Short mmCIF file of N, CA, C and O in Angstrom, two decimals:
data_model
loop_
_atom_site.label_atom_id
_atom_site.label_comp_id
_atom_site.label_asym_id
_atom_site.label_seq_id
_atom_site.Cartn_x
_atom_site.Cartn_y
_atom_site.Cartn_z
N MET K 1 24.29 -23.90 7.43
CA MET K 1 23.08 -23.12 7.39
C MET K 1 21.92 -24.06 7.08
O MET K 1 22.02 -24.91 6.22
N LYS K 2 20.82 -23.88 7.76
CA LYS K 2 19.65 -24.72 7.62
C LYS K 2 18.78 -24.22 6.46
O LYS K 2 18.50 -23.03 6.38
N PRO K 3 18.32 -25.09 5.52
CA PRO K 3 17.48 -24.63 4.42
C PRO K 3 16.09 -24.21 4.92
O PRO K 3 15.57 -24.76 5.88
N VAL K 4 15.54 -23.21 4.27
CA VAL K 4 14.21 -22.72 4.61
C VAL K 4 13.19 -23.54 3.84
O VAL K 4 13.32 -23.70 2.62
N PRO K 5 12.18 -24.09 4.50
CA PRO K 5 11.16 -24.87 3.79
C PRO K 5 10.47 -24.01 2.73
O PRO K 5 10.23 -22.83 2.91
N ILE K 6 10.12 -24.64 1.61
CA ILE K 6 9.50 -23.94 0.49
C ILE K 6 8.17 -23.32 0.89
O ILE K 6 7.86 -22.20 0.53
N ALA K 7 7.36 -24.03 1.67
CA ALA K 7 6.05 -23.51 2.08
C ALA K 7 6.21 -22.21 2.86
O ALA K 7 5.47 -21.26 2.67
N LEU K 8 7.20 -22.15 3.73
CA LEU K 8 7.44 -20.94 4.52
C LEU K 8 7.90 -19.80 3.61
O LEU K 8 7.46 -18.66 3.76
N THR K 9 8.75 -20.11 2.65
CA THR K 9 9.23 -19.09 1.71
C THR K 9 8.06 -18.53 0.90
O THR K 9 7.92 -17.33 0.73
N THR K 10 7.20 -19.38 0.41
CA THR K 10 6.04 -18.95 -0.37
C THR K 10 5.11 -18.09 0.48
O THR K 10 4.65 -17.05 0.05
N PHE K 11 4.87 -18.52 1.72
CA PHE K 11 4.00 -17.74 2.60
C PHE K 11 4.60 -16.37 2.87
O PHE K 11 3.93 -15.36 2.82
N GLY K 12 5.92 -16.33 3.13
CA GLY K 12 6.59 -15.06 3.39
C GLY K 12 6.49 -14.13 2.20
O GLY K 12 6.27 -12.93 2.34
N SER K 13 6.64 -14.66 0.99
CA SER K 13 6.53 -13.85 -0.22
C SER K 13 5.12 -13.31 -0.39
O SER K 13 4.91 -12.17 -0.74
N ALA K 14 4.13 -14.16 -0.12
CA ALA K 14 2.73 -13.73 -0.24
C ALA K 14 2.43 -12.64 0.78
O ALA K 14 1.74 -11.66 0.48
N LEU K 15 2.94 -12.80 1.99
CA LEU K 15 2.72 -11.79 3.02
C LEU K 15 3.37 -10.47 2.62
O LEU K 15 2.77 -9.41 2.76
N LEU K 16 4.58 -10.53 2.08
CA LEU K 16 5.27 -9.33 1.65
C LEU K 16 4.47 -8.62 0.55
O LEU K 16 4.30 -7.41 0.57
N LEU K 17 3.94 -9.39 -0.41
CA LEU K 17 3.15 -8.79 -1.48
C LEU K 17 1.88 -8.15 -0.94
O LEU K 17 1.42 -7.14 -1.44
N ALA K 18 1.28 -8.74 0.09
CA ALA K 18 0.05 -8.20 0.64
C ALA K 18 0.29 -6.92 1.43
O ALA K 18 -0.58 -6.07 1.53
N VAL K 19 1.48 -6.76 1.99
CA VAL K 19 1.76 -5.63 2.86
C VAL K 19 2.36 -4.45 2.10
O VAL K 19 2.09 -3.31 2.41
N VAL K 20 3.17 -4.72 1.09
CA VAL K 20 3.86 -3.66 0.36
C VAL K 20 2.95 -3.11 -0.72
O VAL K 20 2.48 -3.85 -1.57
N PRO K 21 2.63 -1.82 -0.72
CA PRO K 21 1.78 -1.25 -1.76
C PRO K 21 2.49 -1.25 -3.10
O PRO K 21 3.71 -1.24 -3.17
N ALA K 22 1.69 -1.27 -4.14
CA ALA K 22 2.25 -1.25 -5.50
C ALA K 22 3.02 0.03 -5.72
O ALA K 22 2.58 1.12 -5.34
N ALA K 23 4.17 -0.09 -6.32
CA ALA K 23 4.99 1.08 -6.60
C ALA K 23 4.28 1.98 -7.59
O ALA K 23 3.75 1.53 -8.59
N GLY K 24 4.24 3.25 -7.30
CA GLY K 24 3.66 4.21 -8.24
C GLY K 24 2.15 4.28 -8.23
O GLY K 24 1.57 4.94 -9.08
N ALA K 25 1.48 3.57 -7.33
CA ALA K 25 0.02 3.63 -7.29
C ALA K 25 -0.41 5.06 -6.95
O ALA K 25 0.09 5.66 -6.02
N GLN K 26 -1.30 5.60 -7.75
CA GLN K 26 -1.73 6.97 -7.58
C GLN K 26 -3.26 7.01 -7.50
O GLN K 26 -3.93 6.08 -7.90
N ALA K 27 -3.76 8.11 -7.07
CA ALA K 27 -5.20 8.32 -7.03
C ALA K 27 -5.49 9.76 -7.42
O ALA K 27 -4.69 10.66 -7.21
N ALA K 28 -6.65 9.93 -8.00
CA ALA K 28 -7.12 11.27 -8.30
C ALA K 28 -7.41 11.98 -6.98
O ALA K 28 -7.73 11.35 -5.98
N THR K 29 -7.30 13.28 -6.98
CA THR K 29 -7.67 14.07 -5.81
C THR K 29 -8.97 14.78 -6.16
O THR K 29 -9.06 15.46 -7.17
N GLY K 30 -9.97 14.56 -5.33
CA GLY K 30 -11.27 15.20 -5.56
C GLY K 30 -12.38 14.18 -5.70
O GLY K 30 -12.24 13.03 -5.30
N THR K 31 -13.50 14.63 -6.27
CA THR K 31 -14.66 13.76 -6.40
C THR K 31 -15.17 13.71 -7.83
O THR K 31 -15.00 14.64 -8.61
N PHE K 32 -15.78 12.59 -8.15
CA PHE K 32 -16.47 12.40 -9.44
C PHE K 32 -17.91 12.10 -9.08
O PHE K 32 -18.20 11.19 -8.30
N ARG K 33 -18.84 12.89 -9.62
CA ARG K 33 -20.27 12.74 -9.28
C ARG K 33 -21.09 12.44 -10.53
O ARG K 33 -20.85 13.01 -11.59
N TYR K 34 -22.05 11.54 -10.35
CA TYR K 34 -22.98 11.21 -11.42
C TYR K 34 -24.31 10.80 -10.80
O TYR K 34 -24.42 10.65 -9.59
N VAL K 35 -25.33 10.63 -11.63
CA VAL K 35 -26.65 10.23 -11.16
C VAL K 35 -26.88 8.78 -11.57
O VAL K 35 -26.71 8.42 -12.74
N ASN K 36 -27.25 7.93 -10.59
CA ASN K 36 -27.54 6.54 -10.86
C ASN K 36 -28.77 6.45 -11.76
O ASN K 36 -29.81 7.05 -11.46
N ALA K 37 -28.66 5.71 -12.86
CA ALA K 37 -29.74 5.63 -13.84
C ALA K 37 -31.00 4.98 -13.29
O ALA K 37 -32.10 5.29 -13.72
N TYR K 38 -30.86 4.07 -12.32
CA TYR K 38 -32.02 3.35 -11.80
C TYR K 38 -32.65 4.03 -10.60
O TYR K 38 -33.86 4.23 -10.55
N SER K 39 -31.83 4.39 -9.62
CA SER K 39 -32.38 4.99 -8.40
C SER K 39 -32.60 6.50 -8.53
O SER K 39 -33.29 7.08 -7.72
N LYS K 40 -31.96 7.10 -9.53
CA LYS K 40 -32.00 8.57 -9.75
C LYS K 40 -31.32 9.34 -8.62
O LYS K 40 -31.47 10.54 -8.49
N LEU K 41 -30.55 8.63 -7.79
CA LEU K 41 -29.84 9.27 -6.68
C LEU K 41 -28.43 9.65 -7.11
O LEU K 41 -27.81 8.94 -7.91
N PRO K 42 -27.90 10.74 -6.55
CA PRO K 42 -26.53 11.12 -6.87
C PRO K 42 -25.53 10.15 -6.23
O PRO K 42 -25.76 9.65 -5.13
N VAL K 43 -24.44 9.90 -6.94
CA VAL K 43 -23.36 9.03 -6.45
C VAL K 43 -22.08 9.85 -6.48
O VAL K 43 -21.80 10.54 -7.47
N THR K 44 -21.30 9.78 -5.42
CA THR K 44 -20.02 10.48 -5.34
C THR K 44 -18.91 9.48 -5.12
O THR K 44 -18.96 8.67 -4.20
N VAL K 45 -17.89 9.53 -5.98
CA VAL K 45 -16.70 8.70 -5.83
C VAL K 45 -15.58 9.65 -5.43
O VAL K 45 -15.28 10.59 -6.15
N THR K 46 -14.97 9.40 -4.27
CA THR K 46 -13.95 10.29 -3.73
C THR K 46 -12.56 9.70 -3.92
O THR K 46 -12.34 8.53 -3.59
N ASN K 47 -11.65 10.50 -4.45
CA ASN K 47 -10.25 10.11 -4.68
C ASN K 47 -10.12 8.74 -5.36
O ASN K 47 -9.44 7.85 -4.84
N PRO K 48 -10.75 8.56 -6.52
CA PRO K 48 -10.66 7.26 -7.19
C PRO K 48 -9.24 6.96 -7.65
O PRO K 48 -8.49 7.85 -8.00
N ALA K 49 -8.90 5.68 -7.64
CA ALA K 49 -7.57 5.25 -8.07
C ALA K 49 -7.39 5.47 -9.57
O ALA K 49 -8.33 5.33 -10.34
N ASP K 50 -6.16 5.83 -9.96
CA ASP K 50 -5.84 5.98 -11.38
C ASP K 50 -5.94 4.65 -12.10
O ASP K 50 -5.59 3.61 -11.54
N ALA K 51 -6.37 4.72 -13.35
CA ALA K 51 -6.39 3.57 -14.26
C ALA K 51 -7.12 2.36 -13.70
O ALA K 51 -6.78 1.23 -13.98
N THR K 52 -8.14 2.60 -12.89
CA THR K 52 -8.98 1.54 -12.36
C THR K 52 -10.39 1.74 -12.90
O THR K 52 -10.95 2.82 -12.78
N CYS K 53 -10.95 0.69 -13.50
CA CYS K 53 -12.29 0.80 -14.07
C CYS K 53 -13.33 0.81 -12.95
O CYS K 53 -13.30 -0.03 -12.05
N ILE K 54 -14.23 1.78 -13.01
CA ILE K 54 -15.31 1.89 -12.04
C ILE K 54 -16.62 1.65 -12.79
O ILE K 54 -17.01 2.46 -13.64
N ALA K 55 -17.29 0.53 -12.50
CA ALA K 55 -18.56 0.22 -13.15
C ALA K 55 -19.65 1.11 -12.56
O ALA K 55 -19.70 1.36 -11.36
N THR K 56 -20.52 1.62 -13.42
CA THR K 56 -21.60 2.50 -13.00
C THR K 56 -22.88 2.15 -13.76
O THR K 56 -22.86 1.32 -14.66
N THR K 57 -23.93 2.79 -13.41
CA THR K 57 -25.16 2.82 -14.20
C THR K 57 -25.59 4.27 -14.17
O THR K 57 -26.37 4.68 -13.32
N ALA K 58 -25.03 5.06 -15.05
CA ALA K 58 -25.20 6.50 -14.96
C ALA K 58 -26.05 7.06 -16.09
O ALA K 58 -25.96 6.63 -17.24
N PHE K 59 -26.86 8.03 -15.71
CA PHE K 59 -27.59 8.82 -16.69
C PHE K 59 -27.92 10.16 -16.05
O PHE K 59 -28.48 10.22 -14.97
N GLY K 60 -27.56 11.23 -16.73
CA GLY K 60 -27.90 12.56 -16.23
C GLY K 60 -26.67 13.44 -16.10
O GLY K 60 -25.73 13.34 -16.88
N ALA K 61 -26.69 14.26 -15.07
CA ALA K 61 -25.61 15.23 -14.85
C ALA K 61 -24.37 14.52 -14.32
O ALA K 61 -24.46 13.59 -13.52
N VAL K 62 -23.20 14.98 -14.80
CA VAL K 62 -21.91 14.43 -14.39
C VAL K 62 -20.98 15.59 -14.07
O VAL K 62 -20.93 16.57 -14.80
N THR K 63 -20.26 15.47 -12.96
CA THR K 63 -19.28 16.49 -12.58
C THR K 63 -17.98 15.81 -12.22
O THR K 63 -17.93 14.94 -11.36
N ASN K 64 -16.91 16.19 -12.90
CA ASN K 64 -15.59 15.67 -12.62
C ASN K 64 -14.81 16.73 -11.84
O ASN K 64 -14.17 17.59 -12.42
N SER K 65 -14.89 16.67 -10.52
CA SER K 65 -14.17 17.62 -9.67
C SER K 65 -12.85 17.02 -9.19
O SER K 65 -12.46 17.21 -8.05
N THR K 66 -12.19 16.27 -10.06
CA THR K 66 -10.89 15.69 -9.73
C THR K 66 -9.81 16.41 -10.53
O THR K 66 -10.09 17.25 -11.37
N ASN K 67 -8.58 16.00 -10.29
CA ASN K 67 -7.45 16.53 -11.04
C ASN K 67 -7.03 15.56 -12.16
O ASN K 67 -5.91 15.59 -12.62
N ARG K 68 -7.94 14.71 -12.58
CA ARG K 68 -7.68 13.70 -13.61
C ARG K 68 -8.72 13.80 -14.73
O ARG K 68 -9.83 14.27 -14.52
N ASP K 69 -8.35 13.30 -15.92
CA ASP K 69 -9.32 13.12 -16.99
C ASP K 69 -10.19 11.91 -16.67
O ASP K 69 -9.67 10.90 -16.18
N ALA K 70 -11.47 11.99 -16.94
CA ALA K 70 -12.39 10.87 -16.73
C ALA K 70 -12.89 10.41 -18.09
O ALA K 70 -13.59 11.14 -18.79
N THR K 71 -12.49 9.21 -18.48
CA THR K 71 -12.93 8.64 -19.75
C THR K 71 -14.17 7.80 -19.48
O THR K 71 -14.18 6.97 -18.58
N LEU K 72 -15.21 8.05 -20.26
CA LEU K 72 -16.51 7.38 -20.08
C LEU K 72 -16.67 6.29 -21.13
O LEU K 72 -16.38 6.50 -22.31
N TYR K 73 -17.17 5.12 -20.70
CA TYR K 73 -17.31 3.97 -21.58
C TYR K 73 -18.76 3.47 -21.60
O TYR K 73 -19.46 3.57 -20.60
N PRO K 74 -19.17 2.85 -22.73
CA PRO K 74 -20.53 2.32 -22.82
C PRO K 74 -20.69 0.96 -22.13
O PRO K 74 -21.80 0.55 -21.83
N SER K 75 -19.57 0.25 -21.87
CA SER K 75 -19.63 -1.07 -21.24
C SER K 75 -19.21 -0.97 -19.78
O SER K 75 -18.46 -0.06 -19.40
N PRO K 76 -19.64 -1.92 -18.93
CA PRO K 76 -19.26 -1.85 -17.52
C PRO K 76 -17.81 -2.25 -17.24
O PRO K 76 -17.36 -2.18 -16.12
N ALA K 77 -17.05 -2.63 -18.26
CA ALA K 77 -15.67 -3.07 -18.05
C ALA K 77 -14.66 -2.14 -18.71
O ALA K 77 -13.53 -2.55 -18.98
N CYS K 78 -15.03 -0.90 -18.97
CA CYS K 78 -14.13 0.08 -19.60
C CYS K 78 -13.56 -0.46 -20.91
O CYS K 78 -12.39 -0.28 -21.21
N GLN K 79 -14.39 -1.14 -21.67
CA GLN K 79 -13.97 -1.69 -22.94
C GLN K 79 -14.74 -1.03 -24.07
O GLN K 79 -15.78 -0.42 -23.86
N GLY K 80 -14.21 -1.17 -25.26
CA GLY K 80 -14.86 -0.60 -26.42
C GLY K 80 -14.43 0.83 -26.65
O GLY K 80 -13.57 1.38 -25.95
N GLU K 81 -15.03 1.42 -27.63
CA GLU K 81 -14.73 2.81 -27.99
C GLU K 81 -15.25 3.74 -26.89
O GLU K 81 -16.44 3.72 -26.56
N PRO K 82 -14.38 4.56 -26.29
CA PRO K 82 -14.86 5.49 -25.26
C PRO K 82 -15.92 6.45 -25.82
O PRO K 82 -15.87 6.83 -26.99
N LEU K 83 -16.84 6.82 -24.97
CA LEU K 83 -17.88 7.79 -25.36
C LEU K 83 -17.31 9.20 -25.37
O LEU K 83 -17.82 10.06 -26.07
N GLY K 84 -16.28 9.42 -24.59
CA GLY K 84 -15.66 10.74 -24.50
C GLY K 84 -14.88 10.87 -23.21
O GLY K 84 -14.86 9.96 -22.39
N THR K 85 -14.25 12.01 -23.06
CA THR K 85 -13.45 12.29 -21.86
C THR K 85 -13.91 13.60 -21.25
O THR K 85 -14.08 14.59 -21.95
N LEU K 86 -14.12 13.57 -19.95
CA LEU K 86 -14.50 14.77 -19.21
C LEU K 86 -13.25 15.27 -18.48
O LEU K 86 -12.67 14.56 -17.66
N ALA K 87 -12.81 16.46 -18.84
CA ALA K 87 -11.59 17.04 -18.27
C ALA K 87 -11.77 17.36 -16.79
O ALA K 87 -12.90 17.45 -16.30
N PRO K 88 -10.66 17.58 -16.08
CA PRO K 88 -10.76 18.00 -14.68
C PRO K 88 -11.64 19.24 -14.55
O PRO K 88 -11.59 20.15 -15.38
N ASN K 89 -12.48 19.24 -13.54
CA ASN K 89 -13.43 20.32 -13.25
C ASN K 89 -14.46 20.50 -14.36
O ASN K 89 -15.06 21.55 -14.47
N GLY K 90 -14.67 19.45 -15.15
CA GLY K 90 -15.67 19.50 -16.22
C GLY K 90 -17.03 19.02 -15.76
O GLY K 90 -17.15 18.25 -14.81
N THR K 91 -18.05 19.49 -16.44
CA THR K 91 -19.43 19.07 -16.17
C THR K 91 -20.12 18.76 -17.49
O THR K 91 -19.74 19.28 -18.54
N ALA K 92 -21.14 17.94 -17.42
CA ALA K 92 -21.95 17.62 -18.60
C ALA K 92 -23.33 17.19 -18.12
O ALA K 92 -23.51 16.79 -16.98
N ASN K 93 -24.30 17.28 -19.01
CA ASN K 93 -25.67 16.89 -18.70
C ASN K 93 -26.14 15.82 -19.67
O ASN K 93 -25.62 15.71 -20.79
N ASN K 94 -27.12 15.07 -19.25
CA ASN K 94 -27.76 14.05 -20.07
C ASN K 94 -26.79 13.03 -20.65
O ASN K 94 -26.91 12.63 -21.80
N LEU K 95 -25.83 12.61 -19.86
CA LEU K 95 -24.89 11.58 -20.30
C LEU K 95 -25.36 10.22 -19.79
O LEU K 95 -25.90 10.10 -18.70
N SER K 96 -25.11 9.21 -20.59
CA SER K 96 -25.39 7.83 -20.21
C SER K 96 -24.11 7.03 -20.45
O SER K 96 -23.56 7.05 -21.54
N PHE K 97 -23.62 6.36 -19.41
CA PHE K 97 -22.41 5.55 -19.54
C PHE K 97 -22.42 4.44 -18.50
O PHE K 97 -23.17 4.50 -17.52
N ALA K 98 -21.59 3.40 -18.74
CA ALA K 98 -21.60 2.23 -17.87
C ALA K 98 -20.32 2.06 -17.05
O ALA K 98 -20.27 1.22 -16.16
N SER K 99 -19.28 2.83 -17.37
CA SER K 99 -18.06 2.76 -16.57
C SER K 99 -17.20 3.99 -16.84
O SER K 99 -17.35 4.66 -17.86
N ILE K 100 -16.30 4.25 -15.89
CA ILE K 100 -15.37 5.37 -16.02
C ILE K 100 -13.97 4.92 -15.64
O ILE K 100 -13.80 3.98 -14.86
N MET K 101 -12.97 5.61 -16.18
CA MET K 101 -11.59 5.39 -15.77
C MET K 101 -10.92 6.75 -15.71
O MET K 101 -11.00 7.53 -16.66
N LEU K 102 -10.31 7.04 -14.56
CA LEU K 102 -9.60 8.30 -14.40
C LEU K 102 -8.12 8.10 -14.64
O LEU K 102 -7.53 7.14 -14.15
N THR K 103 -7.53 9.00 -15.41
CA THR K 103 -6.11 8.93 -15.73
C THR K 103 -5.51 10.33 -15.63
O THR K 103 -6.21 11.32 -15.83
N PRO K 104 -4.21 10.40 -15.33
CA PRO K 104 -3.58 11.73 -15.27
C PRO K 104 -3.75 12.50 -16.58
O PRO K 104 -3.69 11.92 -17.66
N THR K 105 -4.01 13.77 -16.45
CA THR K 105 -4.15 14.64 -17.61
C THR K 105 -2.77 14.81 -18.25
O THR K 105 -1.81 15.13 -17.56
N PRO K 106 -2.68 14.57 -19.57
CA PRO K 106 -1.36 14.73 -20.21
C PRO K 106 -0.85 16.15 -20.07
O PRO K 106 -1.61 17.11 -20.21
N GLY K 107 0.42 16.27 -19.79
CA GLY K 107 1.04 17.59 -19.68
C GLY K 107 1.52 18.05 -21.04
O GLY K 107 1.39 17.35 -22.04
N PRO K 108 2.09 19.24 -21.11
CA PRO K 108 2.62 19.73 -22.37
C PRO K 108 3.80 18.87 -22.82
O PRO K 108 4.51 18.32 -22.00
N PRO K 109 3.99 18.74 -24.13
CA PRO K 109 5.13 17.95 -24.61
C PRO K 109 6.45 18.55 -24.15
O PRO K 109 6.58 19.76 -24.03
N SER K 110 7.41 17.67 -23.89
CA SER K 110 8.70 18.18 -23.41
C SER K 110 9.72 18.24 -24.53
O SER K 110 9.57 17.81 -25.58
#
């Protein structure tokens, strides 16, 4: 049997990683809406990925029309003490935040 060159093996592995989606990757269903603090225009994020930080510049009305909890952060990197969590189908006014992360809503204890 002929040995496979290392460069070819590495390339094949990289190609496989690029083509195969991450196991268990999920996304929220629905939209998350907020008002851009600078332009004052509404922004809509559709079906955002779970546990992915979304940097924003938000101030004003916020609507979480997804099936996930939306945790709001004061920093653009979803770091620090969260400002709060907006439940699925929740709305709020006069909020200011710099990033959001959507996560599955915890179910009842089993």
